[in-house]
GROMACS .gro file of C-alpha atoms in nm:
model
  276
    1MET     CA    1  -2.154   0.942  -1.053
    2PRO     CA    2  -1.840   1.102  -1.086
    3PHE     CA    3  -1.591   1.116  -0.835
    4GLY     CA    4  -1.467   1.385  -0.800
    5ALA     CA    5  -1.068   1.303  -0.736
    6GLY     CA    6  -0.782   1.200  -0.983
    7THR     CA    7  -0.732   1.217  -1.301
    8ASN     CA    8  -0.928   0.998  -1.429
    9LEU     CA    9  -1.269   0.977  -1.533
   10VAL     CA   10  -1.373   0.746  -1.242
   11ALA     CA   11  -1.718   0.663  -1.212
   12SER     CA   12  -1.979   0.476  -1.050
   13ILE     CA   13  -2.231   0.309  -1.269
   14GLY     CA   14  -2.439   0.106  -1.009
   15ASP     CA   15  -2.465  -0.273  -0.914
   16GLY     CA   16  -2.135  -0.174  -0.725
   17ALA     CA   17  -1.952  -0.148  -1.078
   18ILE     CA   18  -1.701   0.132  -1.089
   19LEU     CA   19  -1.567   0.291  -1.414
   20LYS     CA   20  -1.274   0.373  -1.461
   21ILE     CA   21  -1.144   0.567  -1.836
   22PHE     CA   22  -0.824   0.698  -1.977
   23PRO     CA   23  -0.803   0.933  -2.248
   24SER     CA   24  -0.463   0.744  -2.537
   25LEU     CA   25  -0.203   1.012  -2.362
   26LEU     CA   26  -0.257   0.829  -2.029
   27ARG     CA   27  -0.250   0.489  -2.190
   28ASP     CA   28   0.022   0.402  -1.998
   29GLN     CA   29  -0.155   0.385  -1.695
   30PHE     CA   30  -0.422   0.240  -1.826
   31LEU     CA   31  -0.188  -0.077  -1.835
   32SER     CA   32  -0.021  -0.002  -1.535
   33GLU     CA   33  -0.425  -0.045  -1.360
   34ARG     CA   34  -0.517  -0.310  -1.624
   35THR     CA   35  -0.198  -0.527  -1.519
   36THR     CA   36  -0.232  -0.484  -1.191
   37LEU     CA   37  -0.586  -0.579  -1.132
   38ARG     CA   38  -0.514  -0.915  -1.251
   39LEU     CA   39  -0.173  -0.960  -1.059
   40MET     CA   40  -0.342  -0.778  -0.709
   41PHE     CA   41  -0.678  -0.969  -0.732
   42ARG     CA   42  -0.729  -1.191  -0.440
   43ARG     CA   43  -0.354  -1.216  -0.400
   44LEU     CA   44  -0.395  -1.033  -0.063
   45ALA     CA   45  -0.460  -1.190   0.294
   46ASP     CA   46  -0.632  -0.914   0.454
   47VAL     CA   47  -0.672  -0.636   0.113
   48THR     CA   48  -0.912  -0.659  -0.119
   49THR     CA   49  -0.834  -0.549  -0.473
   50PRO     CA   50  -1.123  -0.509  -0.744
   51GLU     CA   51  -1.192  -0.759  -0.930
   52LEU     CA   52  -1.140  -0.618  -1.307
   53LEU     CA   53  -1.499  -0.735  -1.532
   54TYR     CA   54  -1.382  -0.593  -1.831
   55GLU     CA   55  -1.232  -0.344  -2.086
   56GLY     CA   56  -1.208  -0.244  -2.411
   57GLU     CA   57  -1.194   0.047  -2.611
   58ARG     CA   58  -1.323   0.287  -2.797
   59ASP     CA   59  -1.225   0.628  -3.032
   60GLY     CA   60  -0.837   0.617  -2.918
   61TRP     CA   61  -1.021   0.575  -2.536
   62SER     CA   62  -0.889   0.289  -2.310
   63TYR     CA   63  -1.157   0.222  -2.052
   64LEU     CA   64  -1.169  -0.059  -1.745
   65ILE     CA   65  -1.467  -0.174  -1.533
   66MET     CA   66  -1.366  -0.360  -1.192
   67THR     CA   67  -1.589  -0.401  -0.913
   68ARG     CA   68  -1.647  -0.121  -0.600
   69LEU     CA   69  -1.540  -0.175  -0.295
   70ASP     CA   70  -1.621  -0.175   0.020
   71GLY     CA   71  -1.517   0.090   0.270
   72ASP     CA   72  -1.468   0.440   0.435
   73PRO     CA   73  -1.221   0.657   0.246
   74ALA     CA   74  -0.956   0.662   0.495
   75SER     CA   75  -0.834   0.987   0.354
   76GLU     CA   76  -1.189   1.064   0.552
   77VAL     CA   77  -1.108   0.900   0.815
   78TRP     CA   78  -0.748   0.985   0.950
   79PRO     CA   79  -0.849   1.298   1.049
   80GLN     CA   80  -1.079   1.244   1.333
   81LEU     CA   81  -0.786   0.952   1.517
   82ASP     CA   82  -0.670   0.960   1.844
   83GLU     CA   83  -0.273   0.910   1.789
   84PRO     CA   84  -0.293   0.494   1.927
   85ASP     CA   85  -0.532   0.439   1.601
   86LYS     CA   86  -0.327   0.655   1.352
   87GLN     CA   87  -0.023   0.402   1.454
   88HIS     CA   88  -0.226   0.117   1.423
   89MET     CA   89  -0.328   0.163   1.134
   90LEU     CA   90   0.035   0.219   0.973
   91ARG     CA   91   0.173  -0.069   1.169
   92GLN     CA   92  -0.164  -0.191   0.904
   93LEU     CA   93   0.004  -0.006   0.649
   94GLY     CA   94   0.351  -0.094   0.593
   95ARG     CA   95   0.241  -0.481   0.629
   96LEU     CA   96  -0.002  -0.384   0.345
   97ILE     CA   97   0.305  -0.311   0.203
   98ALA     CA   98   0.499  -0.542   0.207
   99ASP     CA   99   0.269  -0.803   0.149
  100VAL     CA  100   0.155  -0.618  -0.186
  101GLN     CA  101   0.595  -0.562  -0.255
  102ARG     CA  102   0.586  -1.037  -0.214
  103VAL     CA  103   0.341  -1.095  -0.465
  104PRO     CA  104   0.528  -1.160  -0.806
  105ALA     CA  105   0.570  -0.839  -1.026
  106GLY     CA  106   0.452  -1.044  -1.317
  107GLU     CA  107   0.388  -0.902  -1.694
  108LEU     CA  108   0.448  -0.534  -1.502
  109LEU     CA  109   0.803  -0.578  -1.567
  110ALA     CA  110   0.715  -0.585  -1.956
  111LEU     CA  111   0.546  -0.274  -1.896
  112GLY     CA  112   0.848  -0.061  -1.848
  113PRO     CA  113   1.022   0.149  -1.731
  114SER     CA  114   1.264  -0.061  -1.571
  115TRP     CA  115   1.400   0.025  -1.150
  116SER     CA  116   1.795   0.221  -1.327
  117ASP     CA  117   1.620   0.407  -1.620
  118PHE     CA  118   1.349   0.502  -1.347
  119LEU     CA  119   1.618   0.687  -1.204
  120GLN     CA  120   1.836   0.843  -1.458
  121ALA     CA  121   1.535   1.039  -1.521
  122GLN     CA  122   1.446   1.121  -1.183
  123PHE     CA  123   1.812   1.201  -1.145
  124ALA     CA  124   1.800   1.411  -1.480
  125ALA     CA  125   1.519   1.649  -1.361
  126CYS     CA  126   1.524   1.633  -1.027
  127ARG     CA  127   1.717   1.950  -1.023
  128ASP     CA  128   1.488   2.184  -1.215
  129ARG     CA  129   1.179   2.062  -1.013
  130HIS     CA  130   1.287   2.156  -0.722
  131GLN     CA  131   1.398   2.489  -0.813
  132ARG     CA  132   1.076   2.540  -1.014
  133LEU     CA  133   0.850   2.412  -0.711
  134GLY     CA  134   0.998   2.614  -0.459
  135LEU     CA  135   1.246   2.389  -0.184
  136PRO     CA  136   1.402   2.592   0.026
  137SER     CA  137   1.740   2.718  -0.079
  138PRO     CA  138   1.963   2.624   0.242
  139LEU     CA  139   1.852   2.228   0.074
  140LEU     CA  140   1.812   2.377  -0.258
  141ASP     CA  141   2.162   2.469  -0.243
  142GLU     CA  142   2.352   2.079  -0.189
  143LEU     CA  143   2.103   1.935  -0.378
  144ASP     CA  144   2.411   1.881  -0.587
  145ASP     CA  145   2.621   1.690  -0.324
  146LEU     CA  146   2.258   1.498  -0.227
  147LEU     CA  147   2.180   1.345  -0.554
  148GLN     CA  148   2.596   1.307  -0.588
  149GLU     CA  149   2.589   1.090  -0.351
  150ALA     CA  150   2.297   0.865  -0.376
  151ALA     CA  151   2.374   0.811  -0.690
  152ALA     CA  152   2.634   0.594  -0.470
  153ILE     CA  153   2.401   0.447  -0.251
  154LEU     CA  154   2.073   0.401  -0.468
  155PRO     CA  155   2.062   0.007  -0.547
  156ARG     CA  156   2.105   0.076  -1.016
  157ASP     CA  157   1.930  -0.372  -1.057
  158PRO     CA  158   1.719  -0.431  -0.724
  159SER     CA  159   1.459  -0.706  -0.737
  160PRO     CA  160   1.178  -0.549  -0.842
  161VAL     CA  161   0.926  -0.579  -0.686
  162ILE     CA  162   0.517  -0.373  -0.685
  163LEU     CA  163   0.519  -0.015  -0.641
  164THR     CA  164   0.230   0.161  -0.671
  165GLY     CA  165   0.425   0.512  -0.570
  166GLU     CA  166   0.079   0.608  -0.343
  167TYR     CA  167   0.069   0.404  -0.034
  168ILE     CA  168  -0.215   0.767   0.105
  169PRO     CA  169  -0.479   0.774   0.216
  170GLU     CA  170  -0.659   0.886  -0.102
  171ASN     CA  171  -0.603   0.540  -0.203
  172PHE     CA  172  -0.686   0.305   0.009
  173LEU     CA  173  -1.064   0.233   0.190
  174VAL     CA  174  -1.125   0.143   0.602
  175ALA     CA  175  -1.377  -0.061   0.756
  176PRO     CA  176  -1.432  -0.069   1.148
  177ASP     CA  177  -1.341  -0.359   1.362
  178GLY     CA  178  -1.332  -0.415   1.739
  179ARG     CA  179  -0.975  -0.219   1.790
  180GLY     CA  180  -1.059   0.024   1.617
  181TRP     CA  181  -0.970   0.054   1.206
  182ARG     CA  182  -0.834  -0.153   0.944
  183LEU     CA  183  -0.742  -0.121   0.632
  184SER     CA  184  -1.007  -0.308   0.367
  185GLY     CA  185  -0.944  -0.215   0.039
  186LEU     CA  186  -0.641  -0.095  -0.202
  187PHE     CA  187  -0.710   0.040  -0.530
  188ASP     CA  188  -0.582   0.310  -0.829
  189PHE     CA  189  -0.313   0.165  -0.926
  190GLY     CA  190  -0.258   0.386  -1.329
  191ASP     CA  191   0.125   0.497  -1.149
  192VAL     CA  192   0.244   0.085  -1.056
  193MET     CA  193   0.607   0.006  -1.115
  194ALA     CA  194   0.813  -0.240  -1.093
  195GLY     CA  195   1.158  -0.127  -0.844
  196PHE     CA  196   1.263  -0.061  -0.548
  197GLY     CA  197   1.124  -0.172  -0.215
  198GLU     CA  198   1.104   0.155   0.022
  199TYR     CA  199   1.082   0.385  -0.236
  200ASP     CA  200   0.687   0.276  -0.119
  201LEU     CA  201   0.747   0.398   0.268
  202LEU     CA  202   0.789   0.726   0.124
  203GLY     CA  203   0.377   0.832   0.086
  204PRO     CA  204   0.306   0.683   0.434
  205SER     CA  205   0.607   0.841   0.573
  206ALA     CA  206   0.562   1.225   0.409
  207PHE     CA  207   0.132   1.266   0.448
  208MET     CA  208   0.058   1.017   0.717
  209ALA     CA  209   0.348   0.946   0.983
  210ALA     CA  210   0.443   1.353   0.959
  211GLY     CA  211   0.755   1.356   1.209
  212HIS     CA  212   0.601   1.123   1.468
  213ARG     CA  213   0.861   0.952   1.579
  214GLY     CA  214   0.567   0.687   1.730
  215ARG     CA  215   0.393   0.652   1.402
  216VAL     CA  216   0.785   0.658   1.172
  217ARG     CA  217   0.832   0.347   1.354
  218ALA     CA  218   0.545   0.170   1.291
  219LEU     CA  219   0.525   0.214   1.041
  220PHE     CA  220   0.844   0.062   0.976
  221GLU     CA  221   0.693  -0.206   1.186
  222GLY     CA  222   0.476  -0.316   1.026
  223TYR     CA  223   0.715  -0.380   0.689
  224GLY     CA  224   0.954  -0.602   0.949
  225LEU     CA  225   1.162  -0.417   1.002
  226THR     CA  226   1.372  -0.451   1.255
  227PRO     CA  227   1.550  -0.160   1.489
  228GLY     CA  228   1.916  -0.264   1.399
  229GLU     CA  229   1.787  -0.208   0.990
  230ILE     CA  230   1.574   0.089   1.106
  231THR     CA  231   1.972   0.297   1.011
  232TRP     CA  232   2.125   0.644   0.916
  233GLN     CA  233   2.157   0.514   0.619
  234PHE     CA  234   1.881   0.358   0.598
  235LYS     CA  235   1.689   0.715   0.598
  236ARG     CA  236   1.956   0.859   0.395
  237ARG     CA  237   1.774   0.691   0.142
  238LEU     CA  238   1.478   0.782   0.213
  239LEU     CA  239   1.575   1.113   0.188
  240ALA     CA  240   1.749   1.016  -0.172
  241LEU     CA  241   1.402   0.867  -0.305
  242MET     CA  242   1.210   1.100  -0.157
  243LEU     CA  243   1.290   1.446  -0.392
  244LEU     CA  244   1.339   1.126  -0.605
  245HIS     CA  245   1.003   1.048  -0.602
  246ARG     CA  246   0.815   1.084  -0.929
  247ALA     CA  247   0.588   1.324  -0.728
  248SER     CA  248   0.810   1.445  -0.559
  249ASP     CA  249   0.700   1.817  -0.380
  250PRO     CA  250   0.880   1.852  -0.012
  251VAL     CA  251   0.764   2.259   0.025
  252ARG     CA  252   0.427   2.106   0.007
  253HIS     CA  253   0.393   1.722   0.063
  254ILE     CA  254   0.593   1.661   0.395
  255CYS     CA  255   0.264   1.698   0.650
  256ILE     CA  256   0.485   1.875   0.968
  257PRO     CA  257   0.365   2.211   0.996
  258ASP     CA  258   0.643   2.488   0.865
  259TRP     CA  259   0.877   2.225   0.829
  260PRO     CA  260   1.109   2.510   0.567
  261SER     CA  261   1.163   2.663   0.931
  262LYS     CA  262   1.275   2.395   1.068
  263VAL     CA  263   1.614   2.261   0.853
  264ARG     CA  264   1.914   2.443   0.632
  265SER     CA  265   2.074   2.129   0.572
  266PHE     CA  266   1.995   1.812   0.429
  267ASP     CA  267   2.110   1.565   0.741
  268GLU     CA  268   1.842   1.826   0.998
  269LEU     CA  269   1.551   1.718   0.744
  270GLN     CA  270   1.676   1.364   0.760
  271ALA     CA  271   1.628   1.382   1.172
  272LEU     CA  272   1.267   1.570   1.080
  273VAL     CA  273   1.089   1.347   0.874
  274TRP     CA  274   1.252   1.010   1.009
  275PRO     CA  275   1.291   1.080   1.380
  276ASP     CA  276   1.499   0.866   1.684
   0.00000   0.00000   0.00000
């Protein structure tokens, strides 16, 4: 049975197994997924990742067979949660991100790109990307100044940690427990790389926290940040990373209704997405 979402063909093949097939032009995703599955299996205390069972190649196509995880798609559960449960889930998600980043990056470091090379490529393409995707004119007018600022505040050679880039409801599973719902499974590692840890706070910030003060606080607390660490400068780094993210598309990805009509500057956007 094939699954509908995703870049690659993913199918259930019975007996609790999943087949994922990668075309030759996405071989880098195959390598990232394979390496991350090996690194992550049984390394997280509270959340399960798939076990890699088999791998192979045929006619230029690569494939992985892995165990199927138990749980419900978070993308189906999240919209139904009340506000306290959403904050509870975001606190768990922040903790999960921190737990993943404590796993040594190991073989991922050899796959690339390096964080420095990744940033350089993202800086080079940033203006054209956001102009094409329709970033509101007041923000586009400020973009060059923000990128200059970002070049000064973002580390080029941080201690590299595992980054999935995609801590969004489509990529994890949940299960009911006595407090409501708990994170139970994490999957889809084709875009994993190693780099600056704060980068992985962006998916939950844009797709899930959505400018709610309590949700933002829960995410950051789960990640292990103290109130004194959640500074304007920290949020400025997040804003810069949001615009440089591999999948950056603020108009469509910031889940705050009609947000472009509410801001006229990047300062206002920062305050809207990460309120004090």
